Tab-separated table of C-alpha atoms in Angstrom:
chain	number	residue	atom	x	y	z
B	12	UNK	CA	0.000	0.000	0.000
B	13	UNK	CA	1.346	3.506	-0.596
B	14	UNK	CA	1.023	6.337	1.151
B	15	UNK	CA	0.174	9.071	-0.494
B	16	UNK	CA	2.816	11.789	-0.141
B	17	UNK	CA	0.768	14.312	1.295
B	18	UNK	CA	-0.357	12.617	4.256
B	19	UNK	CA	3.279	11.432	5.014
B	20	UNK	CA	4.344	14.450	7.227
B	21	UNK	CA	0.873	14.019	9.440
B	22	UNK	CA	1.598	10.446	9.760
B	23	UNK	CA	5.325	10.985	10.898
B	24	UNK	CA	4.660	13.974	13.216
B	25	UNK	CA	2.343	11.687	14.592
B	26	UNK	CA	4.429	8.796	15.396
B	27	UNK	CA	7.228	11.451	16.382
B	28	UNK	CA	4.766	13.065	18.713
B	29	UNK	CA	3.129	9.416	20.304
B	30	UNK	CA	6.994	8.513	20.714
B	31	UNK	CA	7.580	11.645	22.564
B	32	UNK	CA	5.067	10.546	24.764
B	33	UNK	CA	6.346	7.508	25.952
B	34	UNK	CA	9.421	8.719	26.998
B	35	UNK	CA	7.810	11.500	28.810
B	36	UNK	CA	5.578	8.892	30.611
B	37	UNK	CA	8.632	6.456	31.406
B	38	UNK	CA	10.727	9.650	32.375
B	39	UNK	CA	7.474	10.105	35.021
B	40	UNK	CA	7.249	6.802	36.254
B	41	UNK	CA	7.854	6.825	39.929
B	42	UNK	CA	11.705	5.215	40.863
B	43	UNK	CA	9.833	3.100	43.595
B	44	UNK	CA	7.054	2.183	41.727
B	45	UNK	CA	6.994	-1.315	43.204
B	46	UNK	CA	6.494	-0.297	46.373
B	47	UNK	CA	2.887	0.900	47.941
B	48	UNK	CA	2.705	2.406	51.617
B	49	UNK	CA	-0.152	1.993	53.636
B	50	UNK	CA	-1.231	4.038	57.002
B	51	UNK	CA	-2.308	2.027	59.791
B	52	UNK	CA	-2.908	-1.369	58.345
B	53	UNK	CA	-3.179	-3.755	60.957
B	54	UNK	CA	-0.941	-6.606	62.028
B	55	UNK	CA	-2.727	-10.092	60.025
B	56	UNK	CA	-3.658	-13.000	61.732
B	57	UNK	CA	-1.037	-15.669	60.601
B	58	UNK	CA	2.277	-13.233	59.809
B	59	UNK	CA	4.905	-15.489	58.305
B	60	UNK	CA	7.737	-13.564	60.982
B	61	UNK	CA	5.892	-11.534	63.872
B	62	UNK	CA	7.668	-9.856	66.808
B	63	UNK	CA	4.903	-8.028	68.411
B	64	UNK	CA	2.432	-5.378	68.312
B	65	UNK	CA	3.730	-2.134	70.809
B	66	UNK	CA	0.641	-0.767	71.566
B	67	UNK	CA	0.320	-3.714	73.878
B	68	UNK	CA	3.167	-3.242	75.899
B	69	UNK	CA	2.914	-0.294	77.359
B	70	UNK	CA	4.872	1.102	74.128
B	71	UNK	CA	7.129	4.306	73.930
B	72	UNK	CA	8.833	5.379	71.132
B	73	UNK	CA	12.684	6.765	69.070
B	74	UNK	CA	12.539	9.009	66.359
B	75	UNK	CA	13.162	7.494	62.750
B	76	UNK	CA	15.565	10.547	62.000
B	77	UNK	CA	18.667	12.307	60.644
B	78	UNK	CA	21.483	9.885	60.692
B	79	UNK	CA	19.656	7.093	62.466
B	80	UNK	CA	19.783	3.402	62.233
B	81	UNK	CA	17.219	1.664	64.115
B	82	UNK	CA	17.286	-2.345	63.938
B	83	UNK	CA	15.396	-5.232	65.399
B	84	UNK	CA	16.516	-8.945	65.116
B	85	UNK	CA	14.182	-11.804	64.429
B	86	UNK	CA	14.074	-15.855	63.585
B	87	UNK	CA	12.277	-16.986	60.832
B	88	UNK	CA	10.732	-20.619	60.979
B	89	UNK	CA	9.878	-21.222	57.410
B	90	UNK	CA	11.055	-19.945	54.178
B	91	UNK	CA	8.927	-17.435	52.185
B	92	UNK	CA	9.011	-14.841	49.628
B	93	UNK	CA	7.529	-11.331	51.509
B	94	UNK	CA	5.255	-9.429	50.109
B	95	UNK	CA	4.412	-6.763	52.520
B	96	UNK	CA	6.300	-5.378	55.364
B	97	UNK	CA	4.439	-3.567	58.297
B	98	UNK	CA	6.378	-2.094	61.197
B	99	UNK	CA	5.314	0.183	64.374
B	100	UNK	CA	5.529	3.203	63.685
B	101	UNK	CA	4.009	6.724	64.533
B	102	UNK	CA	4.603	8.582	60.713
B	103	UNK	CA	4.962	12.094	60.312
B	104	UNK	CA	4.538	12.453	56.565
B	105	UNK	CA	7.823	13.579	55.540
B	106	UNK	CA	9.081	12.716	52.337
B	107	UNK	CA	12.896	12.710	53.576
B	108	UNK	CA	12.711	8.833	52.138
B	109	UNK	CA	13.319	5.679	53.964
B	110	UNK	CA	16.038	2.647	53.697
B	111	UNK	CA	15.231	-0.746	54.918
B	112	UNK	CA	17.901	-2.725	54.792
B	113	UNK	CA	17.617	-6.945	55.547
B	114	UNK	CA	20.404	-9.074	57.268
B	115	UNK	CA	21.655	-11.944	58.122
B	116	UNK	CA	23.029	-12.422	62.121
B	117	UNK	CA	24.701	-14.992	63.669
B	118	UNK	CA	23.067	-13.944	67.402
B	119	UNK	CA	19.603	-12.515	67.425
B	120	UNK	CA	20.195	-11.459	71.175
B	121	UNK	CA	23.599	-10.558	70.493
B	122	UNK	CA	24.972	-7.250	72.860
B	123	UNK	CA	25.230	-5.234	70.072
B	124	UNK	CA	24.341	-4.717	66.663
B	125	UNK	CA	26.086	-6.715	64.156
B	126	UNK	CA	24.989	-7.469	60.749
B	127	UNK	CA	25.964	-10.209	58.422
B	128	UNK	CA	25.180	-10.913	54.806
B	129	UNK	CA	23.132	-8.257	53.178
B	130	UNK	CA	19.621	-10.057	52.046
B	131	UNK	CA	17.627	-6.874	50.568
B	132	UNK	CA	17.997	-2.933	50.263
B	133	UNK	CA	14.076	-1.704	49.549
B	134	UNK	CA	13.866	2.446	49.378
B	135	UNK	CA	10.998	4.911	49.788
B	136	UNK	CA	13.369	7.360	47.770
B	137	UNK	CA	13.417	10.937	49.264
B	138	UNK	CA	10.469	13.226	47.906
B	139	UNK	CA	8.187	10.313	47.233
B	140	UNK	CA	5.156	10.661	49.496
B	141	UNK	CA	4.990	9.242	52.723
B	142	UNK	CA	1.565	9.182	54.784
B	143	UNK	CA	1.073	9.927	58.487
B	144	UNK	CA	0.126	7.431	60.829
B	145	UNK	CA	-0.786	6.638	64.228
B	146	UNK	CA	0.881	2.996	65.078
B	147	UNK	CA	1.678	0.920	62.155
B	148	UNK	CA	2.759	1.782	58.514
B	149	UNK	CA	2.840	-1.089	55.728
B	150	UNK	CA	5.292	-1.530	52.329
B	151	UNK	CA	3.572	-4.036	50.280
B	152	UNK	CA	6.119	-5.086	47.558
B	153	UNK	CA	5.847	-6.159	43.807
B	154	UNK	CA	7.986	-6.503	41.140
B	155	UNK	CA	11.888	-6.712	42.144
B	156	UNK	CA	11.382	-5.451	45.627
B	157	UNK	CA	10.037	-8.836	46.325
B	158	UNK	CA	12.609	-11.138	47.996
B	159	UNK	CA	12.816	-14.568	49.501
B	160	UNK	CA	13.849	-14.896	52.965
B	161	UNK	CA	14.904	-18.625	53.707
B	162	UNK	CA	14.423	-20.131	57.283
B	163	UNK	CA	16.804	-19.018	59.856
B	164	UNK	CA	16.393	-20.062	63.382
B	165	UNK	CA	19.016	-22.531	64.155
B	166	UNK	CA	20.398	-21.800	68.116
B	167	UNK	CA	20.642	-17.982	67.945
B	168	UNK	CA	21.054	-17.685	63.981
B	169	UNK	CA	18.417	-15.254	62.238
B	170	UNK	CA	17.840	-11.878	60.191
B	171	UNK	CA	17.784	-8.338	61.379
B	172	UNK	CA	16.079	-5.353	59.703
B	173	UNK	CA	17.014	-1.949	59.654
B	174	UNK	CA	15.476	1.950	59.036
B	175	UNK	CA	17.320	5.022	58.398
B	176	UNK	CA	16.531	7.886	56.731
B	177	UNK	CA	17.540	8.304	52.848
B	178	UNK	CA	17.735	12.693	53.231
B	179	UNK	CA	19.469	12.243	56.629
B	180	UNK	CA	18.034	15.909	57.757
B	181	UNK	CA	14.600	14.465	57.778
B	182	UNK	CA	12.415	13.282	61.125
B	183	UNK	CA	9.915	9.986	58.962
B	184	UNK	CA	8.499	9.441	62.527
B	185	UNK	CA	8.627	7.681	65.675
B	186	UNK	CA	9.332	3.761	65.516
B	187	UNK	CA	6.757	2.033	68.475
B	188	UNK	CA	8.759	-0.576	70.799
B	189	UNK	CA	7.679	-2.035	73.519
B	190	UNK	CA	8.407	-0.862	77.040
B	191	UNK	CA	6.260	-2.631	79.498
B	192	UNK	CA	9.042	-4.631	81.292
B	193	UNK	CA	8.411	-7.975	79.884
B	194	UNK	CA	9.681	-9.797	77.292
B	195	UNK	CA	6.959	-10.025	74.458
B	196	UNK	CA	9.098	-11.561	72.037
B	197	UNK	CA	11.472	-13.826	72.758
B	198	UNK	CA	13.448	-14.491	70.028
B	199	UNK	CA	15.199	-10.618	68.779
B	200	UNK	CA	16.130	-7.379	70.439
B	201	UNK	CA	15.611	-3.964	69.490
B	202	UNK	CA	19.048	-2.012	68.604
B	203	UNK	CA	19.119	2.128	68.824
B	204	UNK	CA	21.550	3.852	66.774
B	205	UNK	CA	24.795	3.430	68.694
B	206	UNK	CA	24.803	-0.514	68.051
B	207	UNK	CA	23.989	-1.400	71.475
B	208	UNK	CA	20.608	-3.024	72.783
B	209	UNK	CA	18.168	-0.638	73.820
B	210	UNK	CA	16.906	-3.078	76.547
B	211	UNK	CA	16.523	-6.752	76.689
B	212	UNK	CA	12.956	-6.701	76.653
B	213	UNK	CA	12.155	-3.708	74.085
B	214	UNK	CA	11.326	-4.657	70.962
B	215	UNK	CA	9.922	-3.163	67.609
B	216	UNK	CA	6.840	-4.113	66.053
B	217	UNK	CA	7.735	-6.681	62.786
B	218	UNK	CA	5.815	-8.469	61.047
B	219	UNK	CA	6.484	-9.512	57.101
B	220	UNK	CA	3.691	-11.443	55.336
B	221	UNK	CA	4.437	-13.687	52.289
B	222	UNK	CA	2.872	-13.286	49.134
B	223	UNK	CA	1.379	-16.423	49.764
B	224	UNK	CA	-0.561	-15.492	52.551
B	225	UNK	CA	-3.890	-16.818	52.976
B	226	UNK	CA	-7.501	-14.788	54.485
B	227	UNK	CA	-7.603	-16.799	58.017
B	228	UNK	CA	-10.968	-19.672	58.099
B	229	UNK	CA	-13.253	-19.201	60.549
B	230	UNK	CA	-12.813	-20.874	63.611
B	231	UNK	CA	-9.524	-21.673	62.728
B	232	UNK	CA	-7.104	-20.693	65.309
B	233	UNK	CA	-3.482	-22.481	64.135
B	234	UNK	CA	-3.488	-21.438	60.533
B	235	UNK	CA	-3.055	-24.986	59.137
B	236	UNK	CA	-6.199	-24.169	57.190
B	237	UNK	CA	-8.734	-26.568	59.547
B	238	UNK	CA	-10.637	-26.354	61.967
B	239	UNK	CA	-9.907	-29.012	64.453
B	240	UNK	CA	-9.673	-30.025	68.671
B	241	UNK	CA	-6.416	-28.838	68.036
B	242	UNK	CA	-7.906	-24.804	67.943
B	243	UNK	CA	-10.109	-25.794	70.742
B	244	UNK	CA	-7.781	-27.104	72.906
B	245	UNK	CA	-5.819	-23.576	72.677
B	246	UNK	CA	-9.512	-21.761	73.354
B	247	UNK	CA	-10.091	-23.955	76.121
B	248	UNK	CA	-6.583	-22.982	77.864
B	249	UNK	CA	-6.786	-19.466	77.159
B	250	UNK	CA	-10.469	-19.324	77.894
B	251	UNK	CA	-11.284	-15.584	79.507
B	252	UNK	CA	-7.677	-14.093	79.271
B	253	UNK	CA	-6.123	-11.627	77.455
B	254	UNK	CA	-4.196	-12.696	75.001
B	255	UNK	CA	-2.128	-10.736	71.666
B	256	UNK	CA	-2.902	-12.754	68.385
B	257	UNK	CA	-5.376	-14.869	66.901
B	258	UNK	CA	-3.185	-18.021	67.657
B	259	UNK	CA	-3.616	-17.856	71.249
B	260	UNK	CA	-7.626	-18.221	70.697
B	261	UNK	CA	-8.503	-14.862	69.659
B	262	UNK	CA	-10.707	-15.444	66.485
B	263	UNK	CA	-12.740	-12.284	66.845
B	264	UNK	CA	-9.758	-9.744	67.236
B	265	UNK	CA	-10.806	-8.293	70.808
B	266	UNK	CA	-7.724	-9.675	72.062
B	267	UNK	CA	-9.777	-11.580	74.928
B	268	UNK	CA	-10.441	-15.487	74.579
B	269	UNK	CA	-14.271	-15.463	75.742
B	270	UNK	CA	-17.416	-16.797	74.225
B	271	UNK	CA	-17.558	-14.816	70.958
B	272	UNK	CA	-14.296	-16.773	70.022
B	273	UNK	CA	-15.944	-20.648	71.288
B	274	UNK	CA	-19.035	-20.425	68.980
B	275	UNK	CA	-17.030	-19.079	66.115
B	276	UNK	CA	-14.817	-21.992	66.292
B	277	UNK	CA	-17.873	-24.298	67.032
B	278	UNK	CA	-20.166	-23.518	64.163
B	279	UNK	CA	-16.963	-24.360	61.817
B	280	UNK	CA	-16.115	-27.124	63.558
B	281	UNK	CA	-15.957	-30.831	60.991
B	282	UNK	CA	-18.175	-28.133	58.468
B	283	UNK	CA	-20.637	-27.327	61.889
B	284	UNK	CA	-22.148	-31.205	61.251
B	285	UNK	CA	-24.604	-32.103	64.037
B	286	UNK	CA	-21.608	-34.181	65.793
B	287	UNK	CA	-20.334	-30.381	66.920
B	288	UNK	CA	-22.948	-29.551	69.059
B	289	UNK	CA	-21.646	-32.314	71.345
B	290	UNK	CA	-18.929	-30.587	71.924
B	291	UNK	CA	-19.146	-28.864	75.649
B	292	UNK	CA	-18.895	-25.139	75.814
B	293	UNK	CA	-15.420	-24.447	77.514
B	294	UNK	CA	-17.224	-24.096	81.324
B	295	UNK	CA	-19.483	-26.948	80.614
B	296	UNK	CA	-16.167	-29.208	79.623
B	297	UNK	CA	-14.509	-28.134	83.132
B	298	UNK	CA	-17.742	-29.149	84.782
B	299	UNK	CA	-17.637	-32.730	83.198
B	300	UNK	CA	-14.463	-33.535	84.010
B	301	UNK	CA	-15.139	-32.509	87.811
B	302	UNK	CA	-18.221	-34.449	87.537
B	303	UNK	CA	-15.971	-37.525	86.501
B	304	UNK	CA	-13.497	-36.952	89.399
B	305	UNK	CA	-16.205	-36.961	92.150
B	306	UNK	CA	-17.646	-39.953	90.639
B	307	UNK	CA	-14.450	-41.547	90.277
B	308	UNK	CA	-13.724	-40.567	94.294
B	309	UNK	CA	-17.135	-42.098	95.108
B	310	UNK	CA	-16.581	-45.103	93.900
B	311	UNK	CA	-13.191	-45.664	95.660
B	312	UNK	CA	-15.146	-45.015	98.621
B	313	UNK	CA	-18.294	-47.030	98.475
B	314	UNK	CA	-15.696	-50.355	97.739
C-alpha cells in the first residue's frame, strides 16, 4: 500500500509526537514504583515472621531521624518470599525517604548490633510521598522489591532489619517498641543507633507477610487451614484471658479469649455437622471432668 505523499508528514509527526510521549511517561514513572505504603494497616492474623504489636506493651517510642539506624533482630521458621512489610511506627509524613535494609546475624540477642550478609535494600526514595500514621505503617512489595527470605532459626542464627533515613536531615516518625518490662518476644532485640541493645525486653513491632498469605478460616485458630480439637484445645486454655494474636484463641480480634471466640470456632467445627454440638462449651467441659473426678472418688469409697 502507498502512502500518499501528502499525508506522510501528518503520519510521521504523529508517530514522532506518540513517541515523545512515551518517553515523557517512562521519564514520570515513579523510581519506587513497586512499592505501595499503607497508614495504619493492621498486624494479620497468621504473619509469616511476627515480633509483636507495641501498643500492647505499654509502648514508647525513638525518632526514625537524621542519621539514624534503628534495627530489630528476628528468627524466621519457614522460608517465604515477603510481600508486605508492616512495622510500628508513629509517621509524620515527611518525604525525607526511607532505607530498609535486611540481614543476616549470627546472634539474634547478640549485645550489640552486628549485621551479616546483606539479604535486601528496599527504598521509599526521598520526595516520594509518605503518609502519616498513628501505630503501624505497611510496604507491600511487587515486582523486584520482592525477595525470599529462607528459614533461619538454628540456636541464635536469624535476620535483622534496619530503618534510616535516605535525606538524613529528615524526622519519617517515631518507631513504636515495647516498654512494658516484659519480654513479648522472645526471640530478637531492638538495637538504637549506637549498636547497642536498647533493653533486653524492648522490641519493635515486625511483622512480614508472604505473598502467599492466605484470608484466616473461621474458627480456625493455628493457621493450618482446619478447623480441628487442636484450635479448641488452645480456646479452652486461654479461655477468659487476654491474650495478643489470633493463635492464642482470639478469632474475633478483641484480644480476649471469651465466648464470641468458642461459637465461632464451634459452628466451623468438621463443616458445623450435628456431631459439633456435642462438643461442651469451655465451662461446661470443666464441669464434666469434675463431675468424673467426684464420681471416680465415690466409687473408691463405696468399695
Amino acid at each position: 500500500m502507498t502512502i500518499p505523499s501528502c499525508l506522510c508528514r501528518p503520519v510521521v509527526c504523529l508517530l514522532a509526537a506518540a513517541s515523545v510521549w512515551a518517553l515523557m511517561l517512562t521519564w514520570a514513572a515513579p523510581s519506587n514504583a513497586a512499592v505501595t505504603l499503607t497508614s495504619d494497616p493492621e498486624y494479620p492474623a497468621f504473619p509469616d515472621v511476627f515480633t509483636l504489636d507495641p501498643e500492647l506493651f505499654a509502648p514508647a517510642q525513638r525518632g526514625l531521624a537524621n542519621t539514624r539506624a534503628l534495627r530489630q533482630t528476628f528468627q524466621s521458621d519457614s522460608t517465604f518470599t515477603v510481600g508486605e512489610i508492616i512495622i510500628g511506627i508513629a509517621s509524620q509524613g515527611n518525604p525525607g525517604g526511607i532505607n530498609i535494609n535486611v540481614y543476616e546475624v549470627d546472634d539474634v540477642l547478640a549485645e550489640t548490633w552486628t549485621p551479616g550478609n546483606l539479604v535486601k535494600n528496599i527504598v521509599v526514595p526521598e520526595g516520594d510521598p509518605i503518609p502519616t500514621s498513628t501505630a503501624r505503617l505497611g510496604f507491600t512489595l511487587s515486582e523486584s522489591d520482592l525477595f525470599e527470605l529462607p528459614a533461619r532459626n538454628t540456636d541464635a542464627t536469624g535476620y535483622g532489619i534496619e530503618f534510616s533515613v535516605v535525606d538524613q536531615t529528615s524526622t519519617i516518625g517515631l518507631l513504636r517498641h515495647s516498654n512494658s518490662g516484659e519480654d513479648g518476644y522472645l526471640n530478637g532485640v531492638f538495637y538504637t543507633e549506637s549498636g547497642g541493645q536498647s533493653s533486653p525486653t524492648r522490641d519493635l513491632g515486625i511483622a512480614l507477610i508472604g505473598t502467599n498469605a492466605l484470608v484466616p478460616l473461621d474458627g480456625d485458630v493455628n493457621g493450618d487451614r482446619a478447623v480441628t480439637m487442636a484450635d479448641f484445645d488452645i480456646i479452652n486454655n486461654n479461655f477468659r484471658n487476654s491474650v495478643t494474636s489470633r493463635s492464642q484463641g482470639d478469632l474475633t480480634g478483641d484480644r480476649f479469649v471469651n465466648f464470641d471466640d468458642f461459637r465461632q470456632w464451634k459452628s466451623n467445627f468438621a463443616g458445623a455437622v450435628p456431631a459439633a454440638s456435642s462438643v461442651p462449651e469451655p465451662a461446661s467441659a470443666v464441669l464434666v471432668v469434675l463431675g468424673i473426678l467426684l464420681w471416680g472418688c465415690h466409687g473408691r469409697r463405696s468399695r
